[in-house]
Structures are given as C-alpha cells and as structure tokens.
Amino acid sequence: GNSVTQMEGPVTLSEEAFLTINCTYTATGYPSLFWYVQYPGEGLQLLLKATKADDKGSNKGFEATYRKETTSFHLEKGSVQVSDSAVYFCALVTSNTGKLIFGQGTTLQVKP
Amino acid sequence: KAGVTQTPRYLIKTRGQQVTLSCSPISGHRSVSWYQQTPGQGLQFLFEYFSETQRNKGNFPGRFSGRQFSNSRSEMNVSTLELGDSALYLCASSASETSGYNEQFFGPGTRLTVL
C-alpha cells in the first residue's frame, strides 16, 4: 500500500542553522507530495507541494524537490528561526483518491 | 473568508458513550474530510464527504460514522467510545469537484478525551 516515512525527531537546532528533514514514500502511480506544518494547539497548514517528478515546492524559505528515482521529498531550509519550531508532516495523495497519507511527523525545536 | 471551524474544541467522555463532532467548511467548499491524530498512530484518514455522499473511507471500524448536510457542514459520530479513541480529530475542506487532489484546508481540531 501507499506509505510515507519521515526521519524521527525531535530535531533540535540553533537559530540560523541549516535544516533537513528526510521523507521517503511508497506509492502506486504518480502521487502528489506535500509538507504540512502544525504549530502548537493548531491544525495543519500546507507549507509546500509538488505534483510531479523534479518539481520543487517552496514557501517561506523552505524547499523540497520531488525525486522519483529515490522516492524522496526532503524538506530543507537554509537558516531556521525560533518561529519555525513546530511539527512537520510529509504527505502524499494518489491521483485516484482524495485522501492524504501522512508520515509520522517530525518535531523541530529551534533555540535562540 | 472564514476558515474551517470545528466544535467543540475540547470534549471529555467516558467509555461506552457516544460523541458527535461538527465541522463547518470554508464557504463554497463542498468536500469535507476527517482525520484522527494520535501520538501512536499519527494522522489517519477517516472519511471524505462530497455533496452529502461519502466518497472515500479509511480503515476504521463501523463505530465511526459521518454525514454531510446540504450546506456542506459535516458531523462525525463515534459510538461506544473506547479509551483508544482519545485523539485530536481534524476536519479539512476543499473545493474539490472530482475525486483527486485539491488543496485541503484544516480546522483547529476537536480534542476528545475518553476516560
């Protein structure tokens, strides 16, 4: 079946450090890929997306590239801020359903 | 536009009871999906409704059910509550006209605690 695997957290970084959160997927067909962010006490917000191979999604300094050959969609940011502290979820949807399949989530803590 | 709203935000029930959660989608959105979030299982898809019809269903027992009204508002019901049903229940709406991806906008969730 379809699945998403994320690196385990928590990830603790100092402000202005480089961030990578790994995400790999298993899916039939050609999924669309997403990163969602969840701040404490809130629902999920779409951070970025990519709908086909080699697409790069980007938003608020975060980037991720859809790599079909390695079935990966790693999240990166060049310089994190304290305000980036949250839980990050990688997710996919396949073309024949409307349901999102999520990874387990990675908690990011950024210290001043 | 107002976002997705969910009521109540917090709920405490005891085992064996039933509960109904409500979700109001963004105005104009016709698709509503429900997800369960727990520390152990993460985020899992429950079901999706579009135009008052269930369009997709996840792997949950029949105790979990839902419905959608003509104004696109949706409710989900859990009967005979178990301790393991304690979770954050998230609702998401999208403008989807066909099955397949359209951006889903999430509400803040209802935190259900079963004692």
Tab-separated table of N, CA and C in Angstrom, chain B residues 4-11 19-24 34 73-76 89 91 108-111:
chain	number	residue	atom	x	y	z
B	4	VAL	N	-11.908	26.978	8.315
B	4	VAL	CA	-12.666	25.811	8.752
B	4	VAL	C	-12.855	25.896	10.261
B	5	THR	N	-14.074	25.715	10.706
B	5	THR	CA	-14.341	25.751	12.144
B	5	THR	C	-14.813	24.391	12.624
B	6	GLN	N	-14.388	24.055	13.824
B	6	GLN	CA	-14.767	22.780	14.412
B	6	GLN	C	-15.292	23.032	15.831
B	7	THR	N	-16.364	22.344	16.151
B	7	THR	CA	-16.917	22.444	17.510
B	7	THR	C	-17.295	21.066	18.022
B	8	PRO	N	-17.158	20.839	19.321
B	8	PRO	CA	-16.455	21.710	20.257
B	8	PRO	C	-14.941	21.577	20.082
B	9	ARG	N	-14.181	22.400	20.751
B	9	ARG	CA	-12.723	22.285	20.664
B	9	ARG	C	-12.203	21.201	21.598
B	10	TYR	N	-12.876	21.009	22.707
B	10	TYR	CA	-12.458	20.005	23.685
B	10	TYR	C	-13.688	19.258	24.179
B	11	LEU	N	-13.470	17.977	24.440
B	11	LEU	CA	-14.587	17.125	24.842
B	11	LEU	C	-14.051	16.020	25.733
B	19	VAL	N	-20.325	10.181	20.827
B	19	VAL	CA	-19.986	11.590	20.696
B	19	VAL	C	-20.221	12.031	19.251
B	20	THR	N	-20.591	13.300	19.092
B	20	THR	CA	-20.766	13.896	17.766
B	20	THR	C	-19.919	15.146	17.665
B	21	LEU	N	-19.101	15.210	16.623
B	21	LEU	CA	-18.252	16.364	16.374
B	21	LEU	C	-18.740	17.068	15.115
B	22	SER	N	-18.568	18.382	15.090
B	22	SER	CA	-19.095	19.156	13.979
B	22	SER	C	-17.992	19.921	13.263
B	23	CYS	N	-18.163	20.084	11.965
B	23	CYS	CA	-17.194	20.799	11.145
B	23	CYS	C	-17.927	21.673	10.140
B	24	SER	N	-17.569	22.948	10.096
B	24	SER	CA	-18.104	23.859	9.087
B	24	SER	C	-16.991	24.219	8.126
B	34	TRP	N	-12.194	13.964	7.199
B	34	TRP	CA	-11.910	13.844	8.633
B	34	TRP	C	-10.674	12.987	8.840
B	73	ARG	N	-21.833	21.479	5.736
B	73	ARG	CA	-21.396	21.175	7.105
B	73	ARG	C	-21.395	19.670	7.319
B	74	SER	N	-20.445	19.220	8.133
B	74	SER	CA	-20.320	17.775	8.336
B	74	SER	C	-20.264	17.460	9.822
B	75	GLU	N	-20.740	16.303	10.149
B	75	GLU	CA	-20.610	15.776	11.504
B	75	GLU	C	-19.996	14.395	11.441
B	76	MET	N	-19.224	14.063	12.460
B	76	MET	CA	-18.794	12.676	12.613
B	76	MET	C	-19.238	12.187	13.982
B	89	TYR	N	-9.230	15.166	16.543
B	89	TYR	CA	-9.966	14.896	15.306
B	89	TYR	C	-9.943	16.160	14.455
B	91	CYS	N	-10.664	18.172	10.849
B	91	CYS	CA	-11.523	18.258	9.684
B	91	CYS	C	-10.810	19.130	8.652
B	108	PRO	N	-8.886	23.663	13.412
B	108	PRO	CA	-8.001	23.534	14.578
B	108	PRO	C	-8.151	22.198	15.302
B	109	GLY	N	-9.216	21.466	14.991
B	109	GLY	CA	-9.391	20.158	15.604
B	109	GLY	C	-10.273	20.165	16.837
B	110	THR	N	-10.792	18.988	17.150
B	110	THR	CA	-11.505	18.738	18.405
B	110	THR	C	-10.697	17.721	19.194
B	111	ARG	N	-10.314	18.101	20.403
B	111	ARG	CA	-9.557	17.196	21.267
B	111	ARG	C	-10.539	16.379	22.084
